[in-house]
Coordinates of C-alpha atoms in Angstrom, one line a residue:
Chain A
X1 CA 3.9 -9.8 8.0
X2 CA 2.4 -11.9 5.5
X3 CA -1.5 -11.6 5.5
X4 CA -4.0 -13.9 4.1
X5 CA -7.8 -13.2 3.6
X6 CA -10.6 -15.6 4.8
X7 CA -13.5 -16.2 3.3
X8 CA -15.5 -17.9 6.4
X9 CA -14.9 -17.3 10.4
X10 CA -17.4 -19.3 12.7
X11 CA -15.9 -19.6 16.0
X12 CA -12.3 -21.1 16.1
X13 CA -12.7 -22.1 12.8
X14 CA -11.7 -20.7 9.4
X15 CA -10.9 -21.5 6.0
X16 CA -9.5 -19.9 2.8
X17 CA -10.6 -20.0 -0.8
X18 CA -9.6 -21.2 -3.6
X19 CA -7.5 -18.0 -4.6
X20 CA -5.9 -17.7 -0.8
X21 CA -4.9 -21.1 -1.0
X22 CA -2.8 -21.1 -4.5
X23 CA -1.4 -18.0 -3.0
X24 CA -0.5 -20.4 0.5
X25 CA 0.9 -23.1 -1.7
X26 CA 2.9 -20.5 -3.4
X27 CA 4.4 -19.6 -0.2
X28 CA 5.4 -23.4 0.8
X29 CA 3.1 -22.9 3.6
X30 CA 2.1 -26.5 5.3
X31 CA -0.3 -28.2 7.4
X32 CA 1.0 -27.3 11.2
X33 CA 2.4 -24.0 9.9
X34 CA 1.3 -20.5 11.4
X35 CA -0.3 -18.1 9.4
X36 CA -1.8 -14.3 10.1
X37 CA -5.3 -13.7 8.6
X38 CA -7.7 -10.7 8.4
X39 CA -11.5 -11.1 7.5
X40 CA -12.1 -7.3 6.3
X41 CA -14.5 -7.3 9.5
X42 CA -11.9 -6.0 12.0
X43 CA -10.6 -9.1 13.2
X44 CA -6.7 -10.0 13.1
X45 CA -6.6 -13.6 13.5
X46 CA -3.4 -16.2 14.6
X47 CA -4.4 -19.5 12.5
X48 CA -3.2 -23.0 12.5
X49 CA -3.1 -25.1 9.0
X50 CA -5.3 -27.9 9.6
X51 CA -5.9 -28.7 5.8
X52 CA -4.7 -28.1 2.5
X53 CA -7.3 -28.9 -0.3
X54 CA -7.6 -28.2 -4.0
X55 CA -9.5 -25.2 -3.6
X56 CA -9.8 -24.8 -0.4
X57 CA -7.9 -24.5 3.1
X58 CA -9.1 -25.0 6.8
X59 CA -7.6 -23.0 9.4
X60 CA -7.8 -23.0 13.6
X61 CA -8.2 -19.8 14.7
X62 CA -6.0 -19.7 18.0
X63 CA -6.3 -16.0 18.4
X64 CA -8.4 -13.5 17.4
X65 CA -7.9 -10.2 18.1
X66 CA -10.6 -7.3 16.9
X67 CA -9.2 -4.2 15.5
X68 CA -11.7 -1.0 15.9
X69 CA -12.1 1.0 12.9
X70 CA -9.7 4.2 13.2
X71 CA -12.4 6.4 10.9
X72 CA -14.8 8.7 13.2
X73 CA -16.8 8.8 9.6
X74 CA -18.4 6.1 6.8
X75 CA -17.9 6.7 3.0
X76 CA -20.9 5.4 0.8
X77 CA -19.0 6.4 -2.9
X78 CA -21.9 5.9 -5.8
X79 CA -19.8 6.1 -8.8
X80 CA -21.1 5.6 -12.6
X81 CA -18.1 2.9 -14.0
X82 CA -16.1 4.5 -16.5
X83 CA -15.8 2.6 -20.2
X84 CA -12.7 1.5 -19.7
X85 CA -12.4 -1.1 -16.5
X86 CA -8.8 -0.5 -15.7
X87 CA -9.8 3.0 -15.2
X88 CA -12.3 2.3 -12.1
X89 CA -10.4 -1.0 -11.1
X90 CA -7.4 1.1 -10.2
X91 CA -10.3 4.1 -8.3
X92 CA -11.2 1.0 -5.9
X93 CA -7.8 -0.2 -5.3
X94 CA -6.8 3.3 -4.5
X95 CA -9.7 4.5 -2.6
X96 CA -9.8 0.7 -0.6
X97 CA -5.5 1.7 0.7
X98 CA -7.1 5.4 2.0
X99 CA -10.3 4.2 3.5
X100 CA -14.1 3.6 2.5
X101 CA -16.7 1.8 3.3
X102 CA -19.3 1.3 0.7
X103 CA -19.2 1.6 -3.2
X104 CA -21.9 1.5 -5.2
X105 CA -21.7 1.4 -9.0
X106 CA -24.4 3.5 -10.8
X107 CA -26.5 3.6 -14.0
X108 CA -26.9 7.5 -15.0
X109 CA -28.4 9.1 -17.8
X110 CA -25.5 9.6 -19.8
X111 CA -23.6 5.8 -18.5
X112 CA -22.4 3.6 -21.5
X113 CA -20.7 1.4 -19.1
X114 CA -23.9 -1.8 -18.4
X115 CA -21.4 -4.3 -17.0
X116 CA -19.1 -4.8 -15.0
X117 CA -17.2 -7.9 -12.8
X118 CA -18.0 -8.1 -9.5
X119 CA -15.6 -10.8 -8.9
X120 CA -12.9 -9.2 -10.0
X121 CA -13.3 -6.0 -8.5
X122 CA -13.9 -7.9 -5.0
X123 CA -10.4 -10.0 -5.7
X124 CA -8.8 -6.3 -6.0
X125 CA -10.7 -5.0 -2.9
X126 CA -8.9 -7.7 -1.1
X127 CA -5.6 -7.3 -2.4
X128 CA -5.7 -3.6 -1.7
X129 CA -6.9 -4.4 2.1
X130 CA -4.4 -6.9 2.6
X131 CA -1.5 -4.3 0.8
X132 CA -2.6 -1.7 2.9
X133 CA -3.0 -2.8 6.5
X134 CA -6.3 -2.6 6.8
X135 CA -8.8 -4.5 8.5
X136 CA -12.2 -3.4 6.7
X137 CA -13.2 -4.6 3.3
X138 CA -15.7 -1.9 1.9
X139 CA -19.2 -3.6 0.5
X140 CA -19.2 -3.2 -3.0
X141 CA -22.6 -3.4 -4.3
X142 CA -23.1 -3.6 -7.9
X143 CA -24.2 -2.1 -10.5
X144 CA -28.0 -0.7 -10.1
X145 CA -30.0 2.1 -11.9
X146 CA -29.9 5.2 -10.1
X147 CA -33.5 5.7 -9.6
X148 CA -33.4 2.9 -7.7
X149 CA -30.7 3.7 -5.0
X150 CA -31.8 4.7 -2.1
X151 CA -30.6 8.4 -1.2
X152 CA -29.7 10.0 2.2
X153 CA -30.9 13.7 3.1
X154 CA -27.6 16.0 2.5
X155 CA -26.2 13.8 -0.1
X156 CA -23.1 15.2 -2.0
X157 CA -22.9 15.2 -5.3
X158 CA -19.6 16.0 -7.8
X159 CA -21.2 17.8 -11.4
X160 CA -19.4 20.3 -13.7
X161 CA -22.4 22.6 -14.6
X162 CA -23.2 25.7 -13.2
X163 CA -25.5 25.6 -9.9
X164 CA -24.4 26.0 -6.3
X165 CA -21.5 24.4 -5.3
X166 CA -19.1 24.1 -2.2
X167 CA -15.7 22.5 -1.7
X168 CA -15.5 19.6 1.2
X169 CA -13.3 21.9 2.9
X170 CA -15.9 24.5 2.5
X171 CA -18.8 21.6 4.0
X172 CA -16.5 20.8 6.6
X173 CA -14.9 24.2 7.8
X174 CA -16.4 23.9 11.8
X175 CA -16.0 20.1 11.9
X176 CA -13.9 16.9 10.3
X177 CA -15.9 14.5 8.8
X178 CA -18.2 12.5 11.6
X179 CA -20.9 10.2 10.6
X180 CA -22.4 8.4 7.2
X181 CA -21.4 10.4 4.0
X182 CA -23.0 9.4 0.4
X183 CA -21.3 11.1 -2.6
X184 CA -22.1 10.7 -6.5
X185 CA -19.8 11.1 -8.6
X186 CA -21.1 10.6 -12.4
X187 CA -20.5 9.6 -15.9
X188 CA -17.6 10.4 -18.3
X189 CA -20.2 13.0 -19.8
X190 CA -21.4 14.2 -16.6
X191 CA -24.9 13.4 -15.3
X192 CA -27.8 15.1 -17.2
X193 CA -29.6 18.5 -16.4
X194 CA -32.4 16.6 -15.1
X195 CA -30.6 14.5 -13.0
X196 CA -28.8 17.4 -11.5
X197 CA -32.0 19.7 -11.0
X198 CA -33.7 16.8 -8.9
X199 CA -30.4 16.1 -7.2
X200 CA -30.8 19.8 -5.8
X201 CA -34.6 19.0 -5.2
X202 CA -34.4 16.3 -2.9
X203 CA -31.6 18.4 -0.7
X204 CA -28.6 17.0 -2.4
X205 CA -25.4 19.3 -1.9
X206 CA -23.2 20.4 -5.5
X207 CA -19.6 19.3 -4.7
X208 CA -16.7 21.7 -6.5
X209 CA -13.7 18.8 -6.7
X210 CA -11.5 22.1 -7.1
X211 CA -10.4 24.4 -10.6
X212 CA -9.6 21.3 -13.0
X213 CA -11.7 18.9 -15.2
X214 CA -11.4 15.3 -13.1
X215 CA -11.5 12.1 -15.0
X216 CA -14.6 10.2 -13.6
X217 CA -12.3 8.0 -11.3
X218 CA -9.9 10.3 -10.5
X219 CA -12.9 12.3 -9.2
X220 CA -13.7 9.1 -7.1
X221 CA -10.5 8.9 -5.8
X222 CA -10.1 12.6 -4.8
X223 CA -13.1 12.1 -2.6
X224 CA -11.9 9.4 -0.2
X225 CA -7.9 10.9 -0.6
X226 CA -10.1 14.9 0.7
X227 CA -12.2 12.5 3.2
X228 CA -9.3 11.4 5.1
X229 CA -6.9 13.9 4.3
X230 CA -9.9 16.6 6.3
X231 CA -10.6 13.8 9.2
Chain B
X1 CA -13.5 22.3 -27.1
X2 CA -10.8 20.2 -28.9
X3 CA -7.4 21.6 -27.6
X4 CA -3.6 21.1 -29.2
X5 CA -0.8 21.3 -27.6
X6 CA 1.7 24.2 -29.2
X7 CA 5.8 23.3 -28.2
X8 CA 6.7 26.6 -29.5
X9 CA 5.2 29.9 -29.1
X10 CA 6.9 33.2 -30.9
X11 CA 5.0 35.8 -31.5
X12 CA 2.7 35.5 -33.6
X13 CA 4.1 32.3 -34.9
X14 CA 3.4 28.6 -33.1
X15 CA 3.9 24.9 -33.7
X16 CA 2.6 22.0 -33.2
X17 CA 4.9 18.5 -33.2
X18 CA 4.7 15.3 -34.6
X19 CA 2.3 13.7 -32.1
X20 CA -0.3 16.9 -31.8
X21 CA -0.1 16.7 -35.3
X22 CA -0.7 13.2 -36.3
X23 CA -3.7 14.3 -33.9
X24 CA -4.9 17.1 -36.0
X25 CA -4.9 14.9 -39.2
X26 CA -7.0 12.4 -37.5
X27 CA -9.4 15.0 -36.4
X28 CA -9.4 16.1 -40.8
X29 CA -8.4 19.4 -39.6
X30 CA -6.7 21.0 -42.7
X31 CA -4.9 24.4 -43.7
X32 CA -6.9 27.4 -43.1
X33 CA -8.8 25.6 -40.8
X34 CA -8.8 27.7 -36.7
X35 CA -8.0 25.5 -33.5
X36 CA -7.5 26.0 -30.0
X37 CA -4.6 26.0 -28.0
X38 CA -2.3 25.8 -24.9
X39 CA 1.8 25.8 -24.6
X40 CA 1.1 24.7 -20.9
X41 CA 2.4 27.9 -19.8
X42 CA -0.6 30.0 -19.3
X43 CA -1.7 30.9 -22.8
X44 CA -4.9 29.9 -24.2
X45 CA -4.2 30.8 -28.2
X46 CA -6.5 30.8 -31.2
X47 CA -5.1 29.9 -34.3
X48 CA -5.5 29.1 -38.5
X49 CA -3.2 26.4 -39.7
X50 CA -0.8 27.6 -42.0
X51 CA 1.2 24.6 -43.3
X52 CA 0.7 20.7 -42.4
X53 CA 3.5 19.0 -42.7
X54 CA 4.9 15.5 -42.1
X55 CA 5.6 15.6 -38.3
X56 CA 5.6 19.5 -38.0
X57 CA 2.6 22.1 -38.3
X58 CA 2.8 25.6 -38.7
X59 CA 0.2 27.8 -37.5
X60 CA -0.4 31.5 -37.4
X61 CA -1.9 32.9 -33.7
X62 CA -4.5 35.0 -34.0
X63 CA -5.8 35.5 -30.5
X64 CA -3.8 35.0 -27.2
X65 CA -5.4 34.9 -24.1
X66 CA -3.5 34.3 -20.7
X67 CA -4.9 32.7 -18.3
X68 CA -3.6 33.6 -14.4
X69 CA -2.6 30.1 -12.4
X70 CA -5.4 29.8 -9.6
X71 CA -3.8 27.9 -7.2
X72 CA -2.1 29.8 -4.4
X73 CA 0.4 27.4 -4.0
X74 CA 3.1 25.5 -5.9
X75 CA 3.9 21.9 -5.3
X76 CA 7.2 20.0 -6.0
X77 CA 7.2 16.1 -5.6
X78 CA 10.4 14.7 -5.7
X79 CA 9.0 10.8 -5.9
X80 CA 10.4 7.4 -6.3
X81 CA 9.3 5.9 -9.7
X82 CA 7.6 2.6 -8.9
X83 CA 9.0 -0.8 -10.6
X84 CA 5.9 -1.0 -12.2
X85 CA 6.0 1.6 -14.7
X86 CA 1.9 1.8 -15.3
X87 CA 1.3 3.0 -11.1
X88 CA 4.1 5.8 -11.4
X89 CA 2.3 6.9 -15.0
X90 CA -1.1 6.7 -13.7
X91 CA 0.2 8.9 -10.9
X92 CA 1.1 11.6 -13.0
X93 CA -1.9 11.4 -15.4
X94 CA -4.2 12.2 -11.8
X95 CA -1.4 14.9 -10.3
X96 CA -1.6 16.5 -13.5
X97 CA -5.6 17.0 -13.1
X98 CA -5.7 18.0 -9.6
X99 CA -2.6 20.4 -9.8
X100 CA 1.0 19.9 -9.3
X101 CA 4.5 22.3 -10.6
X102 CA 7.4 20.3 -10.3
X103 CA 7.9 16.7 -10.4
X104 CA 11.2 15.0 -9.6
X105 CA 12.2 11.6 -9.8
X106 CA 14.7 10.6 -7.2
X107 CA 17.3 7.6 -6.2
X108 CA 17.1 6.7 -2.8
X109 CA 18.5 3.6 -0.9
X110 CA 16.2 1.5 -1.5
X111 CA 15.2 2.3 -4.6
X112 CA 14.9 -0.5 -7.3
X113 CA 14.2 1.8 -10.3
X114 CA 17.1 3.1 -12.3
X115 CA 15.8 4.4 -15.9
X116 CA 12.3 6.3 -16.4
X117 CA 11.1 6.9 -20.2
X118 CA 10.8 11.0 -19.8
X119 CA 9.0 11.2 -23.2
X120 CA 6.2 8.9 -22.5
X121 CA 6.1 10.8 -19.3
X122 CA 5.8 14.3 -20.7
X123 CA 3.3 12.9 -23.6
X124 CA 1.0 11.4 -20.7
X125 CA 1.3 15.0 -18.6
X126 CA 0.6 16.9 -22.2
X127 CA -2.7 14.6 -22.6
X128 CA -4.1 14.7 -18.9
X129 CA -3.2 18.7 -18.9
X130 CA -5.3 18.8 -22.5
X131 CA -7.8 16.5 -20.8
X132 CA -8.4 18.4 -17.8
X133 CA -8.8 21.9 -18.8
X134 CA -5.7 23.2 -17.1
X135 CA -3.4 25.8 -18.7
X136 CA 0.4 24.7 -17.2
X137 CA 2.3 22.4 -17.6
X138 CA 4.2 20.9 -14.6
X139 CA 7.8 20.5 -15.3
X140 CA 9.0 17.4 -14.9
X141 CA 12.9 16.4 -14.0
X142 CA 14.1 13.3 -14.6
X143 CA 15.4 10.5 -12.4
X144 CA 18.0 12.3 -10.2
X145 CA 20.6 10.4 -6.8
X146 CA 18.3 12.2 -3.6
X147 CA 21.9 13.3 -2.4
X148 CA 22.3 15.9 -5.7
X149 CA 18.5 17.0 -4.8
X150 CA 18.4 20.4 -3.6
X151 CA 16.2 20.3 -0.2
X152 CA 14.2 23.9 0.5
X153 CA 13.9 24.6 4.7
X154 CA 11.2 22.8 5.8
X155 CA 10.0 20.7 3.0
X156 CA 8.1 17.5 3.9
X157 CA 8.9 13.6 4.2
X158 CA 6.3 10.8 4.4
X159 CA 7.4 8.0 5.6
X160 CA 6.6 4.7 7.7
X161 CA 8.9 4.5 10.3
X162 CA 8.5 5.7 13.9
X163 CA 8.9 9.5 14.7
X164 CA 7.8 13.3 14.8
X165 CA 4.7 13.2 12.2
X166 CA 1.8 15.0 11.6
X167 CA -1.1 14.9 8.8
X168 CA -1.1 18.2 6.3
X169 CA -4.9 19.3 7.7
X170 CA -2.3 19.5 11.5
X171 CA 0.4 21.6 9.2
X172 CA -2.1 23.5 7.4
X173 CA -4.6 24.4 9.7
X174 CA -4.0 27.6 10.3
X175 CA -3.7 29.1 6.8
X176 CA -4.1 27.4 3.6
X177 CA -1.3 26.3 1.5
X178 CA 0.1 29.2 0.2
X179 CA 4.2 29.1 -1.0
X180 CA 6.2 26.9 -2.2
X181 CA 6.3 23.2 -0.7
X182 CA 8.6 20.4 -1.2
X183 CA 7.1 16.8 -0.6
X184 CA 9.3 13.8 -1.1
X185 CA 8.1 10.3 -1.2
X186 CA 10.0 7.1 -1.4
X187 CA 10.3 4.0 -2.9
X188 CA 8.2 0.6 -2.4
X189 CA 10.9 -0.1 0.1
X190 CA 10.7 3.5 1.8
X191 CA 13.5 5.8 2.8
X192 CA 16.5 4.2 4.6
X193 CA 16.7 5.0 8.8
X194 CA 19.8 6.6 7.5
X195 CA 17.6 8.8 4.8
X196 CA 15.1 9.5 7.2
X197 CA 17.5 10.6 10.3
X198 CA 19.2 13.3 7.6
X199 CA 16.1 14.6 6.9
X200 CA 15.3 15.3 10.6
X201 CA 18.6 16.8 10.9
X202 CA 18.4 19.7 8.3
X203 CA 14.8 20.2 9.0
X204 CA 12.3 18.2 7.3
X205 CA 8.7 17.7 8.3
X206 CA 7.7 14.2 8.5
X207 CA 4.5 13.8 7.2
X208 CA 1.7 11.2 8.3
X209 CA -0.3 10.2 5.4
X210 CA -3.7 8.9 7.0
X211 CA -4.0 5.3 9.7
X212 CA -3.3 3.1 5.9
X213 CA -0.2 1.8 4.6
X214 CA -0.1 3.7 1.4
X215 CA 1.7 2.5 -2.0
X216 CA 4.4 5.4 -3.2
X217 CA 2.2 6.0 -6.2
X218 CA -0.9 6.2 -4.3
X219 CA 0.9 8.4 -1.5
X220 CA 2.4 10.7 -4.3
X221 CA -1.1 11.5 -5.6
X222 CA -2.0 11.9 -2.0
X223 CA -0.1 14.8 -1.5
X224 CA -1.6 16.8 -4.8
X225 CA -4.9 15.4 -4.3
X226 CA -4.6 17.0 -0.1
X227 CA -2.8 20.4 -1.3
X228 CA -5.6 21.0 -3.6
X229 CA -8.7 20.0 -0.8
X230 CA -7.2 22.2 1.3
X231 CA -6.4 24.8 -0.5

């Protein structure tokens, strides 16, 4: 089934943007036509074309069906973008097909990554949800300094110093993952002593991402592949 | 700790190839000069250059430490290659991080891919295995009809039809992964009904692979990211 993505739902009606729509036109798709659309809130909706614009498309909703999130847990990912953007583009299309909720991009100690595009990263968000057959966009939230997020009690954070550390099979041995999860992954060059001594201060929990070296976002990635693969 | 790649081991005599060794003359390394190395089959060698040559470099080892494989299990995906040669490549670059033995590249029904480039794929494995501080090498077998592929009793299938399937935490959750374990994946298109009934028939696991619909590359890496978080 062909799905598209809309932007706006208020009531019974919709509309596509300017990207859905090329992608409509692409597909010969006309006013009076039928079309399947998800909103990456839960809701599977039945639409009728009622116009075709330049950059834009209104839609009838004539059903609307909601779709209750499958996950008994919530992923928060806080991950420092790596230099290269393909690198953490592909991390979010990959971890958006498995399942998470929030991403937050971080500025660590050791980041050389400043920017990045939002936009973009949100078109491949979409893609991903659409590819996948899922009906929950993650909130990507962009990039902040990370002594200004705001951090849960019993974080988990990824680091490849010495210091206490567990496996997620080790955290979650008596129970699958239930609840609201943050997990920092850092840097390409790690994040710094002092970030990782006050990690441990404020009740943060070391994470062991098993016996090899991961890339930055393949260490993103293997959290929300071991976060469904343990629920 | 800057680490080469040795092709041939003998004794006390190793060498590197063109490629590592266009690397070690970017790096000035010259003659006389000690490096670190792995021949991706356990060994962790010290050893002086002896002769730099055009796309050759001899070198004499002076230390030869081996190091004992930690995983408790070995994995052999037999996989699809994507049409897209990047997402199949990317795959291997993360299996290679988190762990993984064999990989096959298979014909099925539906596949669409008919040639794979083995020596990009071997230099990408080589640079991820340098990259993540592993010491072997999975072995990699190139693209081969799923009916000349040897099937082990019991290996696994994912697939996204209808039928028997459960996740690897329902498989493994009892004792961690420990033996040998086949996991095939198929193509964009997945396995044919008529693929999927054989492998019912001579004992094949189907395997559920989380409540997405996952792309082959991303389900590949699923499986090696899963064997190690539950291992």
């Amino acid at each position: 089934m062909q799905l598209f993505f809309c932007h706006t739902l208020n009531g019974s009606n919709a509309s596509l943007n300017d990207e859905e729509s090329r992608h409509l036109k692409v597909l010969r798709k006309q006013v009076g036509d039928s079309i399947a659309c998800i909103d990456g809130k839960g809701n599977l909706l039945k639409c009728t074309i009622l116009k075709i614009g330049k950059d834009h498309t209104d839609l009838q909703v004539d059903d609307c069906q909601f779709m209750p999130l499958e996950r008994k847990y919530a992923l928060h990912l806080l991950i420092a973008p790596t230099k290269n953007n393909e690198r953490i583009e592909w991390m979010l299309e990959k971890a958006v097909e498995c399942g998470i909720d929030v991403i937050t991009f971080i500025e660590t100690d050791h980041s050389e990554k400043h920017r990045i595009n939002m936009s973009r990263l949100e078109r491949i968000a979409i893609s991903a949800l659409k590819q996948s057959g899922r009906y929950y966009l993650p909130e990507i939230q962009s990039l902040q300094k990370l002594s200004d997020v705001q951090l849960e009690p019993c974080f988990f954070f990824a680091h490849c110093a010495e210091g206490n550390k567990n496996t997620l099979k080790d955290y979650f041995a008596q129970q699958s993952p239930q609840g609201n999860y943050q997990v920092l992954i850092g840097p390409e060059g790690d994040f710094s002593s002092a970030e990782i001594d006050r990690f441990y201060k404020i009740g943060g929990q070391g994470l062991s991402l098993g016996t090899g070296r991961l890339r930055t976002e393949t260490a993103g990635l293997y959290i929300a592949m071991t976060f469904s693969a343990l629920s």
